[in-house]
Short mmCIF file of C-alpha atoms in Angstrom, two decimals:
data_model
loop_
_atom_site.label_atom_id
_atom_site.label_comp_id
_atom_site.label_asym_id
_atom_site.label_seq_id
_atom_site.Cartn_x
_atom_site.Cartn_y
_atom_site.Cartn_z
CA MET A 235 0.00 0.37 -0.32
CA LYS A 236 2.55 2.85 0.97
CA LYS A 237 4.43 1.26 -2.17
CA TRP A 238 1.32 2.22 -4.81
CA LEU A 239 1.02 5.93 -2.72
CA SER A 240 4.70 5.96 -3.18
CA LEU A 241 4.08 6.22 -7.23
CA LEU A 242 1.48 7.99 -7.13
CA PHE A 243 2.87 10.76 -5.74
CA ILE A 244 5.59 10.44 -8.09
CA ALA A 245 3.86 11.00 -11.34
CA PHE A 246 1.45 13.49 -9.39
CA LEU A 247 4.67 15.75 -9.38
CA THR A 248 6.14 14.69 -12.64
CA VAL A 249 2.55 15.81 -13.85
CA ALA A 250 3.25 19.35 -12.05
CA MET A 251 6.64 19.88 -13.35
CA LEU A 252 5.69 19.44 -16.93
CA ALA A 253 2.83 21.30 -16.52
CA ALA A 254 5.41 24.28 -14.61
CA CYS A 255 7.56 23.95 -18.07
CA ALA A 256 4.88 24.06 -20.50
CA PRO A 257 4.45 27.61 -22.56
CA ASP A 258 2.03 29.91 -21.33
CA ARG A 259 -0.40 29.95 -23.66
CA GLU A 260 -1.74 33.60 -23.21
CA GLU A 261 1.62 34.41 -23.19
CA GLU A 262 2.05 32.78 -26.63
CA ALA A 263 -0.70 34.76 -27.98
CA SER A 264 0.73 37.85 -26.57
CA GLY A 265 3.96 37.46 -28.01
CA GLY A 266 6.10 36.94 -24.58
CA GLU A 267 9.20 35.18 -24.10
CA SER A 268 7.86 31.57 -26.37
CA GLY A 269 9.26 32.52 -28.66
CA SER A 270 6.12 32.67 -30.86
CA ASP A 271 6.02 35.02 -33.60
CA ASP A 272 5.23 38.07 -32.35
CA THR A 273 2.07 39.70 -33.00
CA SER A 274 1.35 42.81 -30.72
CA SER A 275 0.98 44.92 -33.63
CA GLU A 276 -1.75 43.13 -35.21
CA SER A 277 -4.26 43.44 -31.64
CA SER A 278 -6.70 45.73 -31.13
CA GLU A 279 -5.18 48.77 -29.37
CA ASP A 280 -8.86 50.73 -27.00
CA GLY A 281 -11.31 48.66 -28.68
CA MET A 282 -10.50 49.09 -32.09
CA PRO A 283 -10.42 45.90 -34.02
CA GLU A 284 -7.08 44.76 -35.83
CA LYS A 285 -5.38 46.84 -37.40
CA PRO A 286 -4.53 46.98 -40.87
CA GLU A 287 -1.50 47.28 -42.42
CA LYS A 288 -1.82 50.33 -44.25
CA LEU A 289 -4.51 52.71 -45.10
CA VAL A 290 -4.11 55.06 -48.48
CA VAL A 291 -4.67 58.77 -48.56
CA TRP A 292 -5.61 60.72 -51.31
CA GLU A 293 -4.17 64.27 -50.63
CA ASP A 294 -4.80 67.58 -52.86
CA LYS A 295 -2.62 68.20 -55.34
CA GLU A 296 0.61 70.10 -53.93
CA LYS A 297 -0.32 69.79 -50.53
CA GLY A 298 1.67 66.71 -49.15
CA VAL A 299 4.04 68.41 -47.55
CA GLY A 300 1.62 69.57 -44.94
CA LEU A 301 0.09 66.13 -44.83
CA GLU A 302 3.76 64.43 -44.14
CA PRO A 303 4.16 65.12 -40.59
CA ALA A 304 0.58 63.88 -39.32
CA ILE A 305 1.35 60.85 -41.26
CA ALA A 306 4.80 60.28 -39.93
CA SER A 307 3.73 61.20 -36.91
CA PHE A 308 0.74 58.32 -37.30
CA GLU A 309 2.63 55.02 -38.05
CA GLU A 310 4.55 55.98 -35.15
CA GLU A 311 2.11 55.54 -32.66
CA HIS A 312 -0.14 52.60 -33.93
CA GLY A 313 2.31 51.19 -36.10
CA ILE A 314 -0.07 51.47 -38.82
CA GLU A 315 1.72 52.51 -43.01
CA VAL A 316 -0.03 55.21 -44.21
CA GLU A 317 0.54 55.76 -48.11
CA PHE A 318 -0.70 58.92 -49.66
CA LYS A 319 -1.20 60.40 -53.48
CA GLU A 320 -1.70 63.87 -54.43
CA LEU A 321 -4.96 64.10 -57.49
CA ASP A 322 -6.29 67.38 -58.37
CA MET A 323 -8.67 67.74 -55.40
CA ALA A 324 -11.13 69.65 -57.59
CA THR A 325 -11.53 68.24 -61.47
CA LYS A 326 -9.71 64.89 -60.55
CA MET A 327 -10.40 63.73 -56.95
CA GLY A 328 -13.86 62.21 -56.71
CA GLU A 329 -14.25 61.26 -60.35
CA GLN A 330 -11.19 59.05 -59.62
CA LEU A 331 -13.38 58.00 -56.63
CA ARG A 332 -15.91 56.65 -59.14
CA LEU A 333 -13.84 54.80 -60.71
CA ASP A 334 -11.59 53.77 -58.23
CA GLY A 335 -13.41 53.36 -54.93
CA PRO A 336 -15.69 50.30 -56.22
CA ALA A 337 -13.59 48.48 -57.28
CA GLY A 338 -10.91 48.28 -54.02
CA THR A 339 -8.00 50.17 -55.34
CA GLY A 340 -9.49 53.24 -53.84
CA PRO A 341 -8.53 55.44 -51.10
CA ASP A 342 -9.32 54.84 -47.25
CA VAL A 343 -9.74 59.06 -46.70
CA LEU A 344 -10.11 61.51 -49.25
CA THR A 345 -10.21 65.16 -49.78
CA LEU A 346 -12.89 67.51 -50.84
CA PRO A 347 -14.17 70.86 -50.99
CA HIS A 348 -17.10 70.40 -48.99
CA ASP A 349 -19.60 71.04 -51.34
CA GLN A 350 -19.39 68.41 -52.93
CA ILE A 351 -20.93 66.17 -49.96
CA GLY A 352 -23.91 65.76 -50.36
CA GLN A 353 -23.73 64.29 -54.13
CA MET A 354 -20.90 62.41 -53.11
CA ALA A 355 -22.35 61.07 -50.71
CA ILE A 356 -25.73 60.05 -52.72
CA GLU A 357 -24.07 58.20 -54.53
CA GLY A 358 -22.51 56.28 -51.66
CA LEU A 359 -19.12 56.95 -52.59
CA LEU A 360 -19.10 58.91 -48.92
CA SER A 361 -20.11 56.77 -44.81
CA PRO A 362 -20.97 59.11 -42.00
CA ILE A 363 -18.29 59.36 -39.57
CA GLU A 364 -18.67 58.69 -35.42
CA VAL A 365 -16.25 61.33 -33.50
CA ASP A 366 -16.59 62.88 -30.03
CA SER A 367 -18.28 65.59 -29.51
CA SER A 368 -14.89 66.56 -27.43
CA VAL A 369 -13.29 66.54 -31.25
CA THR A 370 -15.81 68.51 -33.38
CA ASP A 371 -15.45 71.40 -30.39
CA LEU A 372 -11.69 72.04 -31.59
CA TYR A 373 -13.68 73.12 -34.83
CA THR A 374 -15.94 76.04 -35.70
CA GLU A 375 -19.43 75.74 -36.01
CA ALA A 376 -19.99 77.01 -38.97
CA SER A 377 -16.74 74.52 -40.55
CA ILE A 378 -18.26 71.75 -38.74
CA GLN A 379 -21.99 72.59 -40.11
CA ALA A 380 -20.04 72.09 -43.75
CA GLN A 381 -18.55 68.57 -43.02
CA THR A 382 -22.52 67.70 -42.30
CA TYR A 383 -24.55 66.30 -44.36
CA ASP A 384 -28.81 65.15 -44.56
CA GLY A 385 -27.83 65.53 -39.53
CA SER A 386 -24.63 63.04 -40.28
CA LEU A 387 -20.98 64.72 -40.29
CA TYR A 388 -19.63 63.16 -42.78
CA GLY A 389 -15.69 64.90 -42.50
CA LEU A 390 -13.76 66.54 -39.80
CA PRO A 391 -12.45 70.48 -41.44
CA LYS A 392 -8.29 71.19 -43.06
CA SER A 393 -8.76 74.23 -44.58
CA THR A 394 -11.32 77.24 -44.90
CA GLU A 395 -11.60 79.99 -47.65
CA THR A 396 -13.88 83.00 -47.79
CA PRO A 397 -13.49 86.67 -49.25
CA VAL A 398 -12.39 89.84 -47.12
CA PHE A 399 -11.86 92.79 -47.20
CA ILE A 400 -8.32 93.32 -49.34
CA TYR A 401 -6.83 97.36 -49.58
CA ASN A 402 -4.14 99.28 -50.92
CA LYS A 403 -1.76 101.08 -48.55
CA GLU A 404 -0.88 103.57 -51.08
CA HIS A 405 -5.16 104.67 -50.80
CA MET A 406 -6.43 103.47 -47.62
CA THR A 407 -4.78 103.72 -44.35
CA GLU A 408 -7.36 102.74 -42.21
CA VAL A 409 -10.27 100.25 -42.85
CA PRO A 410 -12.72 101.83 -42.45
CA GLU A 411 -15.28 100.55 -39.81
CA ASN A 412 -18.57 99.86 -41.99
CA PHE A 413 -19.78 100.52 -45.39
CA ASP A 414 -21.88 103.45 -44.67
CA GLU A 415 -17.88 105.74 -44.03
CA LEU A 416 -17.09 103.05 -47.31
CA PHE A 417 -19.47 104.27 -49.98
CA GLU A 418 -18.34 108.36 -49.11
CA PHE A 419 -15.17 107.30 -48.99
CA SER A 420 -15.83 105.84 -52.51
CA LYS A 421 -17.72 108.62 -53.87
CA GLU A 422 -15.15 110.79 -52.94
CA PHE A 423 -12.26 109.12 -54.75
CA ASN A 424 -13.59 107.74 -57.55
CA ASN A 425 -12.83 109.65 -60.68
CA GLY A 426 -13.18 107.77 -63.57
CA ASP A 427 -10.08 106.26 -63.38
CA GLN A 428 -9.73 105.31 -59.97
CA TYR A 429 -12.30 103.63 -57.21
CA GLY A 430 -13.00 103.46 -53.95
CA PHE A 431 -14.19 100.13 -53.74
CA LEU A 432 -14.87 97.36 -56.12
CA ALA A 433 -17.37 94.08 -55.32
CA LEU A 434 -18.75 91.37 -57.81
CA TRP A 435 -21.64 91.28 -56.64
CA ASP A 436 -23.40 90.26 -59.85
CA ASN A 437 -21.77 86.90 -59.16
CA PHE A 438 -23.87 85.22 -56.07
CA TYR A 439 -20.49 83.74 -54.62
CA PHE A 440 -20.30 87.32 -53.71
CA GLY A 441 -23.63 89.05 -53.87
CA ASN A 442 -25.43 86.93 -51.08
CA SER A 443 -23.14 88.03 -48.78
CA ILE A 444 -25.02 91.47 -48.82
CA LEU A 445 -28.50 88.87 -48.66
CA ALA A 446 -28.03 86.78 -46.00
CA GLY A 447 -26.30 90.39 -43.76
CA TYR A 448 -29.73 91.76 -44.20
CA GLY A 449 -31.94 88.33 -43.60
CA GLY A 450 -31.59 86.27 -46.79
CA TYR A 451 -30.73 83.26 -47.33
CA VAL A 452 -30.66 80.27 -49.68
CA PHE A 453 -31.86 77.38 -47.85
CA GLY A 454 -33.91 77.35 -44.15
CA GLU A 455 -33.16 73.84 -41.75
CA GLU A 456 -34.73 71.47 -40.09
CA GLY A 457 -33.45 68.78 -37.96
CA GLY A 458 -30.06 70.05 -37.96
CA ALA A 459 -30.36 69.64 -42.33
CA LEU A 460 -31.01 72.16 -45.00
CA ASN A 461 -34.49 72.04 -46.15
CA PRO A 462 -34.37 72.11 -50.02
CA GLN A 463 -37.99 73.69 -49.53
CA ASP A 464 -37.64 76.67 -47.42
CA LEU A 465 -35.75 78.69 -50.23
CA GLY A 466 -35.45 82.45 -48.92
CA LEU A 467 -33.95 83.69 -51.19
CA SER A 468 -36.91 86.71 -52.13
CA ASN A 469 -37.60 87.29 -48.59
CA GLU A 470 -37.83 90.62 -47.01
CA GLY A 471 -34.09 90.86 -45.98
CA ALA A 472 -32.44 89.29 -49.07
CA VAL A 473 -34.66 92.55 -51.05
CA GLU A 474 -33.13 94.84 -48.37
CA GLY A 475 -29.91 93.89 -49.80
CA ALA A 476 -30.27 93.77 -53.86
CA GLN A 477 -31.52 97.26 -52.79
CA TYR A 478 -27.88 97.80 -51.18
CA ILE A 479 -25.86 96.29 -53.76
CA GLN A 480 -28.05 97.70 -56.66
CA LYS A 481 -27.04 102.15 -55.13
CA TRP A 482 -23.41 100.51 -55.63
CA TYR A 483 -23.34 99.96 -58.89
CA GLU A 484 -25.91 103.41 -59.86
CA GLU A 485 -23.39 105.63 -57.09
CA VAL A 486 -19.93 103.73 -57.13
CA PHE A 487 -18.83 100.48 -59.23
CA PRO A 488 -18.14 100.80 -63.11
CA SER A 489 -20.67 99.21 -65.70
CA GLY A 490 -17.70 97.38 -66.60
CA ILE A 491 -17.60 94.91 -63.68
CA ILE A 492 -21.21 93.90 -64.44
CA GLY A 493 -20.72 90.19 -65.90
CA GLU A 494 -18.58 87.10 -67.26
CA SER A 495 -15.33 89.20 -67.54
CA GLY A 496 -16.47 91.73 -64.08
CA GLY A 497 -13.59 89.60 -62.16
CA SER A 498 -10.49 90.20 -64.85
CA ALA A 499 -11.93 93.83 -65.04
CA LYS A 500 -11.91 94.09 -61.26
CA ASP A 501 -8.12 92.17 -61.25
CA GLY A 502 -6.78 94.40 -63.55
CA LEU A 503 -7.77 97.97 -61.79
CA PHE A 504 -6.10 97.04 -58.67
CA GLN A 505 -3.35 95.47 -59.79
CA GLU A 506 -2.75 98.85 -61.54
CA GLY A 507 -3.34 100.84 -58.94
CA ASN A 508 -6.65 102.17 -59.26
CA VAL A 509 -8.42 100.79 -56.64
CA ALA A 510 -8.55 101.07 -53.22
CA ALA A 511 -9.96 98.55 -51.82
CA MET A 512 -12.27 95.26 -52.91
CA MET A 513 -13.61 92.39 -51.87
CA ASP A 514 -11.94 89.26 -53.16
CA GLY A 515 -10.71 86.39 -51.12
CA PRO A 516 -6.99 84.62 -50.08
CA TRP A 517 -6.88 83.08 -53.75
CA ALA A 518 -6.21 86.50 -55.17
CA TYR A 519 -3.14 87.65 -52.16
CA GLN A 520 -0.46 85.25 -55.32
CA ALA A 521 -0.87 88.00 -58.04
CA LEU A 522 -1.01 91.09 -55.90
CA ASN A 523 2.19 90.08 -54.24
CA GLU A 524 3.49 89.88 -57.86
CA ALA A 525 2.18 92.70 -59.10
CA GLY A 526 3.98 94.42 -56.18
CA ILE A 527 0.89 95.70 -54.55
CA ASP A 528 1.41 97.18 -50.97
CA TYR A 529 -2.17 95.47 -49.64
CA GLY A 530 -3.25 94.81 -45.76
CA VAL A 531 -6.33 92.45 -45.56
CA ALA A 532 -9.39 92.76 -42.95
CA PRO A 533 -12.60 91.47 -42.69
CA LEU A 534 -15.15 93.42 -43.99
CA PRO A 535 -16.95 95.93 -42.39
CA LYS A 536 -20.13 95.78 -40.74
CA LEU A 537 -23.15 96.51 -43.12
CA PRO A 538 -25.75 99.98 -42.72
CA ASN A 539 -28.19 97.48 -40.73
CA GLY A 540 -25.42 96.72 -37.95
CA GLU A 541 -24.78 93.40 -39.05
CA TYR A 542 -21.57 91.81 -40.86
CA PRO A 543 -21.59 90.18 -44.77
CA GLN A 544 -22.78 87.18 -44.14
CA THR A 545 -20.53 85.13 -46.74
CA PHE A 546 -19.68 81.55 -48.19
CA VAL A 547 -17.17 79.86 -47.00
CA GLY A 548 -15.52 76.77 -48.71
CA VAL A 549 -14.43 74.48 -46.34
CA LYS A 550 -12.17 71.60 -47.11
CA GLY A 551 -12.23 68.26 -45.26
CA TRP A 552 -10.71 64.70 -44.39
CA HIS A 553 -13.47 62.27 -45.75
CA LEU A 554 -14.36 58.20 -44.80
CA SER A 555 -14.38 55.92 -48.52
CA ALA A 556 -17.77 54.11 -47.72
CA ALA A 557 -15.84 51.54 -50.24
CA SER A 558 -12.99 51.41 -46.93
CA GLU A 559 -12.57 48.10 -45.27
CA ASN A 560 -10.80 49.85 -42.13
CA LYS A 561 -13.89 51.89 -41.36
CA GLU A 562 -13.28 52.63 -37.65
CA TRP A 563 -8.75 52.89 -38.41
CA ALA A 564 -9.30 55.40 -41.14
CA THR A 565 -11.52 57.88 -38.89
CA LYS A 566 -9.15 57.66 -36.00
CA LEU A 567 -6.76 58.69 -39.17
CA ILE A 568 -9.08 61.55 -40.10
CA GLU A 569 -9.11 62.54 -36.09
CA TRP A 570 -5.48 62.92 -35.93
CA ILE A 571 -4.46 64.70 -39.50
CA THR A 572 -7.26 67.61 -38.70
CA ASN A 573 -5.87 68.12 -34.99
CA GLU A 574 -4.18 71.03 -32.82
CA GLU A 575 -1.19 69.79 -33.86
CA ASN A 576 -1.01 68.59 -37.18
CA ALA A 577 -3.14 71.22 -37.63
CA LYS A 578 -1.22 73.99 -36.91
CA VAL A 579 2.08 72.33 -38.75
CA ARG A 580 0.10 72.39 -41.91
CA TYR A 581 -0.54 75.66 -42.14
CA GLU A 582 3.07 76.17 -41.38
CA GLU A 583 3.28 74.50 -45.09
CA THR A 584 0.77 75.53 -47.11
CA ASN A 585 -0.93 78.63 -45.77
CA GLU A 586 -4.67 77.38 -45.64
CA ILE A 587 -6.50 78.71 -42.83
CA PRO A 588 -7.12 75.53 -40.32
CA PRO A 589 -10.55 76.19 -38.97
CA VAL A 590 -9.57 75.21 -35.45
CA LYS A 591 -10.97 77.70 -32.92
CA SER A 592 -7.68 77.50 -30.59
CA LEU A 593 -5.36 78.17 -33.52
CA ILE A 594 -8.05 81.67 -34.86
CA GLU A 595 -6.19 82.97 -31.55
CA ASP A 596 -2.17 81.70 -31.72
CA PRO A 597 0.33 83.90 -32.82
CA ILE A 598 1.17 81.89 -35.40
CA ILE A 599 -2.71 83.12 -37.03
CA ALA A 600 -3.29 86.31 -34.83
CA ASP A 601 -0.50 88.00 -35.85
CA ASN A 602 -0.38 87.78 -39.22
CA GLU A 603 -2.47 90.24 -40.72
CA LYS A 604 -3.88 88.21 -43.95
CA ALA A 605 -4.78 84.94 -41.78
CA ARG A 606 -6.22 86.41 -39.48
CA ALA A 607 -8.56 88.06 -41.28
CA VAL A 608 -9.81 84.94 -43.33
CA ALA A 609 -10.31 83.25 -40.17
CA VAL A 610 -12.00 86.47 -38.36
CA GLN A 611 -14.31 86.14 -41.41
CA SER A 612 -14.93 83.02 -41.68
CA GLU A 613 -16.03 82.98 -38.00
CA ARG A 614 -18.92 85.43 -39.69
CA ALA A 615 -19.79 83.22 -42.49
CA VAL A 616 -22.10 80.47 -44.22
CA PRO A 617 -21.65 77.48 -45.08
CA MET A 618 -22.23 77.04 -49.24
CA PRO A 619 -25.30 74.50 -49.57
CA ASN A 620 -23.66 71.51 -49.52
CA ILE A 621 -26.51 69.62 -50.80
CA PRO A 622 -27.27 68.93 -54.52
CA GLN A 623 -30.02 70.90 -55.44
CA MET A 624 -27.81 74.17 -54.92
CA GLY A 625 -27.03 73.46 -58.76
CA GLU A 626 -30.57 75.17 -59.74
CA VAL A 627 -29.26 78.56 -57.67
CA TRP A 628 -26.12 79.47 -59.05
CA GLU A 629 -27.41 80.60 -62.93
CA PRO A 630 -30.73 81.76 -61.90
CA MET A 631 -29.47 84.23 -59.09
CA ALA A 632 -26.65 84.90 -61.53
CA GLN A 633 -29.45 86.49 -63.62
CA ALA A 634 -31.32 88.35 -60.95
CA LEU A 635 -28.29 90.39 -59.63
CA GLN A 636 -26.94 91.11 -62.78
CA VAL A 637 -30.59 92.32 -64.41
CA VAL A 638 -30.30 94.33 -60.62
CA ALA A 639 -27.15 95.63 -60.95
CA THR A 640 -28.34 96.76 -64.20
CA GLY A 641 -31.09 98.13 -63.70
CA LYS A 642 -33.12 96.35 -65.78
CA ALA A 643 -35.85 95.09 -62.98
CA GLN A 644 -36.98 96.44 -59.38
CA PRO A 645 -35.19 94.31 -56.75
CA GLU A 646 -38.26 92.40 -55.69
CA ASP A 647 -39.42 91.45 -58.91
CA ALA A 648 -36.01 89.65 -59.91
CA LEU A 649 -35.38 88.07 -57.04
CA THR A 650 -39.29 86.74 -57.31
CA GLU A 651 -38.80 85.28 -60.62
CA ALA A 652 -35.66 83.83 -59.71
CA GLN A 653 -36.99 81.91 -56.54
CA GLU A 654 -39.20 80.79 -58.53
CA THR A 655 -37.59 79.76 -60.89
CA ILE A 656 -35.30 77.83 -58.72
CA LYS A 657 -38.03 76.27 -56.79
CA THR A 658 -38.87 74.43 -60.53
CA GLN A 659 -36.43 73.68 -61.07
CA ILE A 660 -35.43 71.18 -57.79
CA GLU A 661 -39.10 70.20 -58.03
CA LEU A 662 -38.02 69.24 -62.00
CA ASN A 663 -34.74 67.42 -60.89
CA HIS A 664 -34.09 66.71 -57.70
CA SER A 665 -38.28 64.77 -56.61
CA GLY A 666 -36.03 62.29 -55.39
CA ASN A 667 -33.93 63.71 -52.89
#
């Protein structure tokens, strides 16, 4: 009996020793010292799915220099390779996504101007993103609104642009506080060859800032989404704004800045030093630099009603391709490349203004007259509508503003006719939307 117990005890010890020497399965799975393959780079992180080997980004042409530092830090932080490709955003990006997205050769993340979001969302090419409110709170309200379509957030903003007040310091030493002062200055300054202030208000992109400043609007909002059935282009405020536009064309603006050639005429006069101030955007800076004009930039002055012109703001953003197989990690990449630190680096490399609230007061923008003017005016601006129905607005409103500018029609009549045309076209072409 004792012998049997001894043998049993020896067998028990043997099994225990073998168990102690066996590799720990949990340690092996996590890449411990068991000699197994290291798979830690594929494990989840903060509840995230398995890491992909690579994410693909499409950036605007000649803007990759502003993206590279953010990519490098993301790769270092998360161990995921990020490949980026430059395409012309305005003409090639959407077209290429329609081809490469469904084919599985497109990007995970791409950049777009916000007015393309609605159509691409309808086509199923973009997916909404889900981020915490602490992320969206980093950006200006207008820029987040611009990234929103049909109540869903479709991206995070990377840069913003909007028309501002540009003046020739040779002719104007101080920016007028309001348009009343500017009007009186212009009437005194004008002499047939020189002009105090010029603006393309017969172009709806620019002219809407005056209509909106008086209370007009393109589309109303319902439930956080734009309502294409609610048009405010001929309401009392819009009519008052058009009357103010007509006053400038009657008493200040030369006839040559109306119509398709108006922009080039205005630019030529300013670059020749014959204009004290104009309304234009940051895209005009390069030509003014080349022309050797000593110019200043400021937000637009107040209108006679005490309100600021509500310019259209254009917001470029980062968006999630619906064809991406790594949507959670692609969203994390979008958050990363648009955060405060990386937005600041991108601004230093590209001079495109990030709509990050904290950076507006940062010396890098606050001490830069041109950048601050765009940043401040962007806060006073309204996002250009990003729904497909906006395509029906441009031509009728341009025609209305041109007959107002030339005095061929009264503002109320012109705007009422334009709004009826827009309403009819929306019903005909967008009944399914």
